[in-house]
Amino acid sequence: MRFQTPVLLVALLALVGISLWLGAASVTSWQDAWLFGVSRLPRTAAALLAGAGLALAGVVVQQVVQNRLVEPSLTGTTESAMLGLLLVTLWAPGMAIAGKMTLAALAGLAGTGGFLMLAQRAPRQDPMLLPIVGLIYAGIIWAATTWIAWSTDLLQYLGVWRLAEFSGVMQGRYEWLWAVGALALLLYAVADRITILGLGREQARSLGLNYGQTRALGLVIVSVLSALVLVTVGAFPFVGLIAPNLVSRWRGDNLRGNLPIIALGGGGLVLASDVIGRVLRYPFEIPAALVFSVFGAVIFLWLLFAAPARSGGQS
């Protein structure tokens, strides 16, 4: 059965309501209502914005490399941004959050560029080869990052960044994520160019697209989105892989039409993971990234084995 968009919106609103209602502290009077503005509203908004940003970053990466089975955590983007953030913490711990995000985004952009160099040399006959290359590449970067953190006694930071969770999100500690909305509007404005980008270098140039400029813009958007989420709440694997693929299988390959649904889907999946993590061992919490990793790994395996032939196509 094909779910309709209104049903998804109703489900998303239900998740929002559950997230606002759920908490260790009960709201029994108007004096307790400040909890909504200080904690529960920011937490819910952060989950939605983080999921939307990662889902949009994933669909752009898939267009750039022409493979549906990749996302920022499978291209070294997230690990490189984490390495950049670690170096900033080591060399300039007092830097403002805007500076940390900028340097993390630059590091993520450099890491993605390295993956693209590898991707150009990888055979395209087997669409599953590129994700494997990405896993190895990201693993190397992560190993280097772990060694630096171990040698400088900063391993605890990696543990916080590696598994995103929203228990520490409060008013004043998540507002940078609203930049996801601005980047989503920019991405929607250039959606047709991103679609043509997914056709490949030669086809894109034959249609009059400035391939290098458009690819650079897409990678900058991906790096900034990844850095925003990483610095604010931590790393979230599989969101950029799962949301675009599920929407594409449901609605087809109209990227401009799919972008709002991809953003809502990514936000809804992350919010659902956060809600599940809060109720499994209530009043204790399981990190939302850990919950989603289990679900995402299952869907990833299904995508690998169920329809590899579709992975070479683009949204």
PDB file of C-alpha atoms in Angstrom:
ATOM      1  CA  MET A   1       0.000   0.000   0.000  1.00  0.00           C
ATOM      2  CA  ARG A   2       1.316   3.436  -0.921  1.00  0.00           C
ATOM      3  CA  PHE A   3       1.235   5.833   1.984  1.00  0.00           C
ATOM      4  CA  GLN A   4       0.034   9.286   1.124  1.00  0.00           C
ATOM      5  CA  THR A   5       1.783  12.498   2.172  1.00  0.00           C
ATOM      6  CA  PRO A   6      -1.036  13.590   4.571  1.00  0.00           C
ATOM      7  CA  VAL A   7      -0.633  10.329   6.476  1.00  0.00           C
ATOM      8  CA  LEU A   8       3.070  11.003   6.893  1.00  0.00           C
ATOM      9  CA  LEU A   9       2.371  14.533   8.103  1.00  0.00           C
ATOM     10  CA  VAL A  10      -0.101  13.223  10.667  1.00  0.00           C
ATOM     11  CA  ALA A  11       2.466  10.661  11.846  1.00  0.00           C
ATOM     12  CA  LEU A  12       5.101  13.385  12.097  1.00  0.00           C
ATOM     13  CA  LEU A  13       2.782  15.621  14.124  1.00  0.00           C
ATOM     14  CA  ALA A  14       2.043  12.689  16.405  1.00  0.00           C
ATOM     15  CA  LEU A  15       5.768  12.181  16.958  1.00  0.00           C
ATOM     16  CA  VAL A  16       6.169  15.864  17.749  1.00  0.00           C
ATOM     17  CA  GLY A  17       3.362  15.638  20.293  1.00  0.00           C
ATOM     18  CA  ILE A  18       4.883  12.566  21.949  1.00  0.00           C
ATOM     19  CA  SER A  19       8.310  14.216  22.074  1.00  0.00           C
ATOM     20  CA  LEU A  20       6.882  17.332  23.722  1.00  0.00           C
ATOM     21  CA  TRP A  21       4.892  15.314  26.233  1.00  0.00           C
ATOM     22  CA  LEU A  22       7.609  12.793  27.091  1.00  0.00           C
ATOM     23  CA  GLY A  23      10.025  13.607  29.878  1.00  0.00           C
ATOM     24  CA  ALA A  24      11.291  12.528  33.277  1.00  0.00           C
ATOM     25  CA  ALA A  25       9.746  15.619  34.859  1.00  0.00           C
ATOM     26  CA  SER A  26       5.975  15.950  34.729  1.00  0.00           C
ATOM     27  CA  VAL A  27       4.313  19.225  33.788  1.00  0.00           C
ATOM     28  CA  THR A  28       1.417  19.645  36.189  1.00  0.00           C
ATOM     29  CA  SER A  29       1.022  23.427  36.402  1.00  0.00           C
ATOM     30  CA  TRP A  30       1.674  26.629  34.516  1.00  0.00           C
ATOM     31  CA  GLN A  31       4.774  27.117  36.660  1.00  0.00           C
ATOM     32  CA  ASP A  32       6.257  24.008  35.008  1.00  0.00           C
ATOM     33  CA  ALA A  33       5.466  25.190  31.480  1.00  0.00           C
ATOM     34  CA  TRP A  34       8.923  26.737  31.161  1.00  0.00           C
ATOM     35  CA  LEU A  35      10.214  23.205  30.530  1.00  0.00           C
ATOM     36  CA  PHE A  36       8.636  23.280  27.074  1.00  0.00           C
ATOM     37  CA  GLY A  37      10.414  26.446  25.998  1.00  0.00           C
ATOM     38  CA  VAL A  38      13.742  25.655  27.610  1.00  0.00           C
ATOM     39  CA  SER A  39      14.088  21.940  26.913  1.00  0.00           C
ATOM     40  CA  ARG A  40      11.357  20.033  25.080  1.00  0.00           C
ATOM     41  CA  LEU A  41      10.713  22.395  22.180  1.00  0.00           C
ATOM     42  CA  PRO A  42      14.447  22.858  21.475  1.00  0.00           C
ATOM     43  CA  ARG A  43      15.018  19.107  21.703  1.00  0.00           C
ATOM     44  CA  THR A  44      12.205  18.323  19.280  1.00  0.00           C
ATOM     45  CA  ALA A  45      13.269  21.044  16.850  1.00  0.00           C
ATOM     46  CA  ALA A  46      16.902  19.902  17.004  1.00  0.00           C
ATOM     47  CA  ALA A  47      15.961  16.316  16.122  1.00  0.00           C
ATOM     48  CA  LEU A  48      13.830  17.432  13.178  1.00  0.00           C
ATOM     49  CA  LEU A  49      16.438  19.868  11.851  1.00  0.00           C
ATOM     50  CA  ALA A  50      19.356  17.447  12.284  1.00  0.00           C
ATOM     51  CA  GLY A  51      17.505  14.674  10.484  1.00  0.00           C
ATOM     52  CA  ALA A  52      16.407  16.983   7.679  1.00  0.00           C
ATOM     53  CA  GLY A  53      19.932  18.313   7.190  1.00  0.00           C
ATOM     54  CA  LEU A  54      21.543  14.873   7.037  1.00  0.00           C
ATOM     55  CA  ALA A  55      18.874  13.546   4.663  1.00  0.00           C
ATOM     56  CA  LEU A  56      19.422  16.458   2.276  1.00  0.00           C
ATOM     57  CA  ALA A  57      23.194  16.062   2.522  1.00  0.00           C
ATOM     58  CA  GLY A  58      22.794  12.400   1.610  1.00  0.00           C
ATOM     59  CA  VAL A  59      20.759  13.021  -1.524  1.00  0.00           C
ATOM     60  CA  VAL A  60      23.296  15.580  -2.766  1.00  0.00           C
ATOM     61  CA  VAL A  61      26.204  13.183  -2.235  1.00  0.00           C
ATOM     62  CA  GLN A  62      24.335  10.474  -4.108  1.00  0.00           C
ATOM     63  CA  GLN A  63      23.871  12.820  -7.060  1.00  0.00           C
ATOM     64  CA  VAL A  64      27.518  13.868  -7.077  1.00  0.00           C
ATOM     65  CA  VAL A  65      28.936  10.326  -7.103  1.00  0.00           C
ATOM     66  CA  GLN A  66      26.018   8.788  -9.060  1.00  0.00           C
ATOM     67  CA  ASN A  67      25.411   6.065  -6.507  1.00  0.00           C
ATOM     68  CA  ARG A  68      22.399   5.644  -4.236  1.00  0.00           C
ATOM     69  CA  LEU A  69      24.304   3.636  -1.634  1.00  0.00           C
ATOM     70  CA  VAL A  70      26.480   6.417  -0.249  1.00  0.00           C
ATOM     71  CA  GLU A  71      25.970   9.199   2.276  1.00  0.00           C
ATOM     72  CA  PRO A  72      28.249  11.566   4.242  1.00  0.00           C
ATOM     73  CA  SER A  73      29.277   8.859   6.730  1.00  0.00           C
ATOM     74  CA  LEU A  74      30.261   6.608   3.798  1.00  0.00           C
ATOM     75  CA  THR A  75      32.355   9.229   2.016  1.00  0.00           C
ATOM     76  CA  GLY A  76      34.593  10.306   4.879  1.00  0.00           C
ATOM     77  CA  THR A  77      32.757  13.627   5.249  1.00  0.00           C
ATOM     78  CA  THR A  78      31.602  13.059   8.827  1.00  0.00           C
ATOM     79  CA  GLU A  79      34.900  11.527   9.955  1.00  0.00           C
ATOM     80  CA  SER A  80      36.887  14.352   8.376  1.00  0.00           C
ATOM     81  CA  ALA A  81      34.676  16.961  10.027  1.00  0.00           C
ATOM     82  CA  MET A  82      35.221  15.134  13.316  1.00  0.00           C
ATOM     83  CA  LEU A  83      38.974  15.233  12.765  1.00  0.00           C
ATOM     84  CA  GLY A  84      38.796  18.963  12.081  1.00  0.00           C
ATOM     85  CA  LEU A  85      36.720  19.514  15.202  1.00  0.00           C
ATOM     86  CA  LEU A  86      39.211  17.491  17.252  1.00  0.00           C
ATOM     87  CA  LEU A  87      42.120  19.587  15.997  1.00  0.00           C
ATOM     88  CA  VAL A  88      40.240  22.777  16.828  1.00  0.00           C
ATOM     89  CA  THR A  89      39.556  21.438  20.324  1.00  0.00           C
ATOM     90  CA  LEU A  90      43.245  20.640  20.690  1.00  0.00           C
ATOM     91  CA  TRP A  91      44.706  23.865  19.325  1.00  0.00           C
ATOM     92  CA  ALA A  92      41.986  26.449  20.001  1.00  0.00           C
ATOM     93  CA  PRO A  93      39.563  25.101  22.623  1.00  0.00           C
ATOM     94  CA  GLY A  94      38.128  28.553  23.295  1.00  0.00           C
ATOM     95  CA  MET A  95      37.141  29.229  19.689  1.00  0.00           C
ATOM     96  CA  ALA A  96      33.558  30.385  19.141  1.00  0.00           C
ATOM     97  CA  ILE A  97      31.109  27.782  17.891  1.00  0.00           C
ATOM     98  CA  ALA A  98      30.842  29.539  14.515  1.00  0.00           C
ATOM     99  CA  GLY A  99      34.584  29.115  14.015  1.00  0.00           C
ATOM    100  CA  LYS A 100      34.437  25.459  15.046  1.00  0.00           C
ATOM    101  CA  MET A 101      31.651  24.810  12.562  1.00  0.00           C
ATOM    102  CA  THR A 102      33.541  26.582   9.803  1.00  0.00           C
ATOM    103  CA  LEU A 103      36.721  24.605  10.327  1.00  0.00           C
ATOM    104  CA  ALA A 104      34.795  21.347  10.698  1.00  0.00           C
ATOM    105  CA  ALA A 105      33.009  22.094   7.424  1.00  0.00           C
ATOM    106  CA  LEU A 106      36.313  22.813   5.675  1.00  0.00           C
ATOM    107  CA  ALA A 107      37.761  19.565   6.996  1.00  0.00           C
ATOM    108  CA  GLY A 108      34.661  17.701   5.843  1.00  0.00           C
ATOM    109  CA  LEU A 109      34.959  19.297   2.408  1.00  0.00           C
ATOM    110  CA  ALA A 110      38.598  18.223   2.163  1.00  0.00           C
ATOM    111  CA  GLY A 111      37.700  14.688   3.212  1.00  0.00           C
ATOM    112  CA  THR A 112      34.914  14.503   0.656  1.00  0.00           C
ATOM    113  CA  GLY A 113      37.321  15.700  -2.013  1.00  0.00           C
ATOM    114  CA  GLY A 114      39.636  12.828  -1.136  1.00  0.00           C
ATOM    115  CA  PHE A 115      36.775  10.376  -1.505  1.00  0.00           C
ATOM    116  CA  LEU A 116      35.890  11.804  -4.926  1.00  0.00           C
ATOM    117  CA  MET A 117      39.455  11.217  -6.070  1.00  0.00           C
ATOM    118  CA  LEU A 118      39.127   7.579  -5.013  1.00  0.00           C
ATOM    119  CA  ALA A 119      35.688   7.316  -6.593  1.00  0.00           C
ATOM    120  CA  GLN A 120      37.037   8.368  -9.971  1.00  0.00           C
ATOM    121  CA  ARG A 121      39.345   5.352  -9.948  1.00  0.00           C
ATOM    122  CA  ALA A 122      36.779   2.846  -8.654  1.00  0.00           C
ATOM    123  CA  PRO A 123      35.062   0.662 -11.290  1.00  0.00           C
ATOM    124  CA  ARG A 124      31.418   1.638 -11.770  1.00  0.00           C
ATOM    125  CA  GLN A 125      30.169  -1.759 -12.951  1.00  0.00           C
ATOM    126  CA  ASP A 126      29.380  -2.887  -9.407  1.00  0.00           C
ATOM    127  CA  PRO A 127      27.428  -0.195  -7.503  1.00  0.00           C
ATOM    128  CA  MET A 128      28.230  -1.863  -4.165  1.00  0.00           C
ATOM    129  CA  LEU A 129      31.957  -1.323  -4.582  1.00  0.00           C
ATOM    130  CA  LEU A 130      31.837   2.423  -3.975  1.00  0.00           C
ATOM    131  CA  PRO A 131      30.216   2.171  -0.516  1.00  0.00           C
ATOM    132  CA  ILE A 132      32.849  -0.388   0.451  1.00  0.00           C
ATOM    133  CA  VAL A 133      35.586   1.992  -0.686  1.00  0.00           C
ATOM    134  CA  GLY A 134      33.889   4.709   1.357  1.00  0.00           C
ATOM    135  CA  LEU A 135      33.756   2.510   4.449  1.00  0.00           C
ATOM    136  CA  ILE A 136      37.478   1.769   4.188  1.00  0.00           C
ATOM    137  CA  TYR A 137      38.346   5.406   3.517  1.00  0.00           C
ATOM    138  CA  ALA A 138      36.204   6.638   6.422  1.00  0.00           C
ATOM    139  CA  GLY A 139      37.723   3.938   8.632  1.00  0.00           C
ATOM    140  CA  ILE A 140      41.238   5.163   7.897  1.00  0.00           C
ATOM    141  CA  ILE A 141      40.292   8.735   8.779  1.00  0.00           C
ATOM    142  CA  TRP A 142      38.553   7.527  11.933  1.00  0.00           C
ATOM    143  CA  ALA A 143      41.601   5.508  12.942  1.00  0.00           C
ATOM    144  CA  ALA A 144      43.826   8.565  12.560  1.00  0.00           C
ATOM    145  CA  THR A 145      41.344  10.658  14.531  1.00  0.00           C
ATOM    146  CA  THR A 146      41.193   8.053  17.313  1.00  0.00           C
ATOM    147  CA  TRP A 147      44.985   7.900  17.533  1.00  0.00           C
ATOM    148  CA  ILE A 148      45.261  11.669  17.849  1.00  0.00           C
ATOM    149  CA  ALA A 149      42.526  11.719  20.490  1.00  0.00           C
ATOM    150  CA  TRP A 150      44.184   8.872  22.421  1.00  0.00           C
ATOM    151  CA  SER A 151      47.614  10.496  22.334  1.00  0.00           C
ATOM    152  CA  THR A 152      46.192  13.822  23.556  1.00  0.00           C
ATOM    153  CA  ASP A 153      43.777  12.358  26.132  1.00  0.00           C
ATOM    154  CA  LEU A 154      40.690  13.552  24.234  1.00  0.00           C
ATOM    155  CA  LEU A 155      38.992  10.203  23.611  1.00  0.00           C
ATOM    156  CA  GLN A 156      36.007  11.294  25.668  1.00  0.00           C
ATOM    157  CA  TYR A 157      35.183  13.931  23.064  1.00  0.00           C
ATOM    158  CA  LEU A 158      35.057  11.343  20.310  1.00  0.00           C
ATOM    159  CA  GLY A 159      32.590   9.302  22.319  1.00  0.00           C
ATOM    160  CA  VAL A 160      30.288  12.313  22.591  1.00  0.00           C
ATOM    161  CA  TRP A 161      30.577  13.224  18.911  1.00  0.00           C
ATOM    162  CA  ARG A 162      30.318   9.663  17.636  1.00  0.00           C
ATOM    163  CA  LEU A 163      26.849   8.944  19.028  1.00  0.00           C
ATOM    164  CA  ALA A 164      24.411  11.812  18.629  1.00  0.00           C
ATOM    165  CA  GLU A 165      21.867  12.290  21.382  1.00  0.00           C
ATOM    166  CA  PHE A 166      19.618  15.141  22.364  1.00  0.00           C
ATOM    167  CA  SER A 167      19.504  15.057  26.160  1.00  0.00           C
ATOM    168  CA  GLY A 168      21.829  18.060  26.356  1.00  0.00           C
ATOM    169  CA  VAL A 169      19.908  20.158  23.839  1.00  0.00           C
ATOM    170  CA  MET A 170      18.421  23.235  25.465  1.00  0.00           C
ATOM    171  CA  GLN A 171      17.499  26.754  24.522  1.00  0.00           C
ATOM    172  CA  GLY A 172      20.663  28.551  23.449  1.00  0.00           C
ATOM    173  CA  ARG A 173      22.484  25.330  22.501  1.00  0.00           C
ATOM    174  CA  TYR A 174      20.851  24.319  19.242  1.00  0.00           C
ATOM    175  CA  GLU A 175      19.946  27.490  17.334  1.00  0.00           C
ATOM    176  CA  TRP A 176      22.675  27.045  14.721  1.00  0.00           C
ATOM    177  CA  LEU A 177      20.665  24.131  13.358  1.00  0.00           C
ATOM    178  CA  TRP A 178      18.105  26.588  11.971  1.00  0.00           C
ATOM    179  CA  ALA A 179      20.681  27.268   9.251  1.00  0.00           C
ATOM    180  CA  VAL A 180      19.556  23.904   7.863  1.00  0.00           C
ATOM    181  CA  GLY A 181      16.395  25.653   6.712  1.00  0.00           C
ATOM    182  CA  ALA A 182      18.350  28.257   4.739  1.00  0.00           C
ATOM    183  CA  LEU A 183      20.510  25.582   3.117  1.00  0.00           C
ATOM    184  CA  ALA A 184      17.386  23.567   2.280  1.00  0.00           C
ATOM    185  CA  LEU A 185      15.946  26.577   0.441  1.00  0.00           C
ATOM    186  CA  LEU A 186      19.222  27.012  -1.447  1.00  0.00           C
ATOM    187  CA  LEU A 187      19.231  23.358  -2.374  1.00  0.00           C
ATOM    188  CA  TYR A 188      15.623  23.570  -3.559  1.00  0.00           C
ATOM    189  CA  ALA A 189      16.538  26.554  -5.752  1.00  0.00           C
ATOM    190  CA  VAL A 190      19.309  24.589  -7.486  1.00  0.00           C
ATOM    191  CA  ALA A 191      17.507  21.234  -7.476  1.00  0.00           C
ATOM    192  CA  ASP A 192      17.360  21.070 -11.279  1.00  0.00           C
ATOM    193  CA  ARG A 193      21.113  21.618 -11.514  1.00  0.00           C
ATOM    194  CA  ILE A 194      21.738  18.911  -8.918  1.00  0.00           C
ATOM    195  CA  THR A 195      19.536  16.564 -10.940  1.00  0.00           C
ATOM    196  CA  ILE A 196      21.547  17.212 -14.096  1.00  0.00           C
ATOM    197  CA  LEU A 197      24.731  16.774 -12.054  1.00  0.00           C
ATOM    198  CA  GLY A 198      23.638  13.216 -11.349  1.00  0.00           C
ATOM    199  CA  LEU A 199      23.746  12.402 -15.066  1.00  0.00           C
ATOM    200  CA  GLY A 200      27.534  12.526 -15.086  1.00  0.00           C
ATOM    201  CA  ARG A 201      30.188  14.934 -16.299  1.00  0.00           C
ATOM    202  CA  GLU A 202      29.778  14.538 -20.044  1.00  0.00           C
ATOM    203  CA  GLN A 203      25.977  14.515 -20.086  1.00  0.00           C
ATOM    204  CA  ALA A 204      25.787  17.488 -17.725  1.00  0.00           C
ATOM    205  CA  ARG A 205      28.168  19.553 -19.819  1.00  0.00           C
ATOM    206  CA  SER A 206      26.307  18.661 -22.996  1.00  0.00           C
ATOM    207  CA  LEU A 207      23.179  20.146 -21.390  1.00  0.00           C
ATOM    208  CA  GLY A 208      25.020  23.391 -20.641  1.00  0.00           C
ATOM    209  CA  LEU A 209      25.662  22.851 -16.941  1.00  0.00           C
ATOM    210  CA  ASN A 210      28.814  24.204 -15.347  1.00  0.00           C
ATOM    211  CA  TYR A 211      29.705  20.818 -13.891  1.00  0.00           C
ATOM    212  CA  GLY A 212      32.645  21.832 -11.707  1.00  0.00           C
ATOM    213  CA  GLN A 213      30.874  24.832 -10.194  1.00  0.00           C
ATOM    214  CA  THR A 214      27.671  22.912  -9.462  1.00  0.00           C
ATOM    215  CA  ARG A 215      29.551  19.995  -7.928  1.00  0.00           C
ATOM    216  CA  ALA A 216      31.560  22.355  -5.731  1.00  0.00           C
ATOM    217  CA  LEU A 217      28.361  24.045  -4.556  1.00  0.00           C
ATOM    218  CA  GLY A 218      26.802  20.678  -3.743  1.00  0.00           C
ATOM    219  CA  LEU A 219      29.833  19.551  -1.767  1.00  0.00           C
ATOM    220  CA  VAL A 220      29.938  22.804   0.192  1.00  0.00           C
ATOM    221  CA  ILE A 221      26.284  22.334   1.135  1.00  0.00           C
ATOM    222  CA  VAL A 222      26.988  18.745   2.222  1.00  0.00           C
ATOM    223  CA  SER A 223      30.002  19.761   4.306  1.00  0.00           C
ATOM    224  CA  VAL A 224      28.201  22.628   6.027  1.00  0.00           C
ATOM    225  CA  LEU A 225      25.151  20.483   6.819  1.00  0.00           C
ATOM    226  CA  SER A 226      27.348  17.715   8.231  1.00  0.00           C
ATOM    227  CA  ALA A 227      29.346  20.176  10.343  1.00  0.00           C
ATOM    228  CA  LEU A 228      26.213  21.857  11.691  1.00  0.00           C
ATOM    229  CA  VAL A 229      24.810  18.567  12.921  1.00  0.00           C
ATOM    230  CA  LEU A 230      28.136  17.240  14.215  1.00  0.00           C
ATOM    231  CA  VAL A 231      29.013  20.295  16.274  1.00  0.00           C
ATOM    232  CA  THR A 232      25.490  20.680  17.668  1.00  0.00           C
ATOM    233  CA  VAL A 233      24.377  17.116  18.475  1.00  0.00           C
ATOM    234  CA  GLY A 234      26.972  14.667  17.099  1.00  0.00           C
ATOM    235  CA  ALA A 235      27.261  12.178  14.245  1.00  0.00           C
ATOM    236  CA  PHE A 236      24.225  10.315  12.894  1.00  0.00           C
ATOM    237  CA  PRO A 237      24.951   7.400  10.516  1.00  0.00           C
ATOM    238  CA  PHE A 238      22.625   6.148   7.756  1.00  0.00           C
ATOM    239  CA  VAL A 239      20.129   9.051   7.784  1.00  0.00           C
ATOM    240  CA  GLY A 240      21.447  10.436   4.510  1.00  0.00           C
ATOM    241  CA  LEU A 241      21.263   6.971   2.991  1.00  0.00           C
ATOM    242  CA  ILE A 242      17.885   5.744   4.226  1.00  0.00           C
ATOM    243  CA  ALA A 243      15.631   8.780   3.803  1.00  0.00           C
ATOM    244  CA  PRO A 244      16.454   9.567   0.124  1.00  0.00           C
ATOM    245  CA  ASN A 245      16.200   5.911  -0.906  1.00  0.00           C
ATOM    246  CA  LEU A 246      12.868   5.316   0.796  1.00  0.00           C
ATOM    247  CA  VAL A 247      11.381   8.483  -0.694  1.00  0.00           C
ATOM    248  CA  SER A 248      12.736   7.657  -4.135  1.00  0.00           C
ATOM    249  CA  ARG A 249      11.174   4.197  -4.054  1.00  0.00           C
ATOM    250  CA  TRP A 250       7.873   5.662  -2.931  1.00  0.00           C
ATOM    251  CA  ARG A 251       7.601   8.768  -5.127  1.00  0.00           C
ATOM    252  CA  GLY A 252       9.977   8.182  -8.027  1.00  0.00           C
ATOM    253  CA  ASP A 253      12.906  10.296  -9.173  1.00  0.00           C
ATOM    254  CA  ASN A 254      11.620  13.885  -9.198  1.00  0.00           C
ATOM    255  CA  LEU A 255      14.295  15.528  -7.055  1.00  0.00           C
ATOM    256  CA  ARG A 256      12.623  18.941  -6.744  1.00  0.00           C
ATOM    257  CA  GLY A 257       9.344  17.331  -5.742  1.00  0.00           C
ATOM    258  CA  ASN A 258      11.066  14.892  -3.396  1.00  0.00           C
ATOM    259  CA  LEU A 259      13.261  17.338  -1.473  1.00  0.00           C
ATOM    260  CA  PRO A 260      10.585  18.477   1.033  1.00  0.00           C
ATOM    261  CA  ILE A 261       9.543  14.858   1.655  1.00  0.00           C
ATOM    262  CA  ILE A 262      13.180  13.787   2.063  1.00  0.00           C
ATOM    263  CA  ALA A 263      13.734  16.549   4.628  1.00  0.00           C
ATOM    264  CA  LEU A 264      10.551  15.679   6.533  1.00  0.00           C
ATOM    265  CA  GLY A 265      11.354  11.982   6.331  1.00  0.00           C
ATOM    266  CA  GLY A 266      14.867  12.443   7.692  1.00  0.00           C
ATOM    267  CA  GLY A 267      13.601  14.648  10.498  1.00  0.00           C
ATOM    268  CA  GLY A 268      10.829  12.203  11.337  1.00  0.00           C
ATOM    269  CA  LEU A 269      13.174   9.215  11.428  1.00  0.00           C
ATOM    270  CA  VAL A 270      15.609  10.966  13.752  1.00  0.00           C
ATOM    271  CA  LEU A 271      12.810  12.204  16.009  1.00  0.00           C
ATOM    272  CA  ALA A 272      11.325   8.701  16.130  1.00  0.00           C
ATOM    273  CA  SER A 273      14.749   7.314  17.121  1.00  0.00           C
ATOM    274  CA  ASP A 274      14.996   9.882  19.883  1.00  0.00           C
ATOM    275  CA  VAL A 275      11.508   9.029  21.182  1.00  0.00           C
ATOM    276  CA  ILE A 276      12.264   5.286  21.110  1.00  0.00           C
ATOM    277  CA  GLY A 277      15.542   5.839  22.921  1.00  0.00           C
ATOM    278  CA  ARG A 278      13.696   7.750  25.635  1.00  0.00           C
ATOM    279  CA  VAL A 279      11.027   5.101  26.279  1.00  0.00           C
ATOM    280  CA  LEU A 280      12.999   1.835  26.000  1.00  0.00           C
ATOM    281  CA  ARG A 281      14.550   2.262  29.459  1.00  0.00           C
ATOM    282  CA  TYR A 282      12.511   5.141  30.821  1.00  0.00           C
ATOM    283  CA  PRO A 283      13.493   7.349  32.603  1.00  0.00           C
ATOM    284  CA  PHE A 284      16.991   6.580  31.293  1.00  0.00           C
ATOM    285  CA  GLU A 285      17.901   7.265  27.684  1.00  0.00           C
ATOM    286  CA  ILE A 286      19.575   5.376  24.849  1.00  0.00           C
ATOM    287  CA  PRO A 287      21.348   7.682  22.350  1.00  0.00           C
ATOM    288  CA  ALA A 288      19.172   8.334  19.323  1.00  0.00           C
ATOM    289  CA  ALA A 289      22.087   7.606  16.980  1.00  0.00           C
ATOM    290  CA  LEU A 290      22.456   4.135  18.495  1.00  0.00           C
ATOM    291  CA  VAL A 291      18.764   3.401  17.971  1.00  0.00           C
ATOM    292  CA  PHE A 292      18.860   4.615  14.387  1.00  0.00           C
ATOM    293  CA  SER A 293      22.079   2.727  13.652  1.00  0.00           C
ATOM    294  CA  VAL A 294      20.304  -0.581  14.288  1.00  0.00           C
ATOM    295  CA  PHE A 295      17.390   0.357  12.047  1.00  0.00           C
ATOM    296  CA  GLY A 296      19.648   1.952   9.442  1.00  0.00           C
ATOM    297  CA  ALA A 297      21.941  -1.060   9.235  1.00  0.00           C
ATOM    298  CA  VAL A 298      18.989  -3.338   8.481  1.00  0.00           C
ATOM    299  CA  ILE A 299      17.688  -1.017   5.752  1.00  0.00           C
ATOM    300  CA  PHE A 300      21.198  -0.629   4.337  1.00  0.00           C
ATOM    301  CA  LEU A 301      21.541  -4.395   3.997  1.00  0.00           C
ATOM    302  CA  TRP A 302      18.141  -4.545   2.351  1.00  0.00           C
ATOM    303  CA  LEU A 303      19.191  -1.868  -0.132  1.00  0.00           C
ATOM    304  CA  LEU A 304      22.397  -3.765  -0.873  1.00  0.00           C
ATOM    305  CA  PHE A 305      20.732  -7.091  -1.580  1.00  0.00           C
ATOM    306  CA  ALA A 306      17.184  -6.245  -2.679  1.00  0.00           C
ATOM    307  CA  ALA A 307      17.732  -3.991  -5.660  1.00  0.00           C
ATOM    308  CA  PRO A 308      21.392  -3.326  -6.536  1.00  0.00           C
ATOM    309  CA  ALA A 309      20.393  -2.524 -10.073  1.00  0.00           C
ATOM    310  CA  ARG A 310      18.673   0.685  -8.931  1.00  0.00           C
ATOM    311  CA  SER A 311      21.669   2.027  -7.065  1.00  0.00           C
ATOM    312  CA  GLY A 312      23.294   3.409 -10.131  1.00  0.00           C
ATOM    313  CA  GLY A 313      20.274   5.577 -10.972  1.00  0.00           C
ATOM    314  CA  GLN A 314      19.695   9.002  -9.571  1.00  0.00           C
ATOM    315  CA  SER A 315      16.896  10.965  -7.975  1.00  0.00           C
TER     316      SER A 315
END
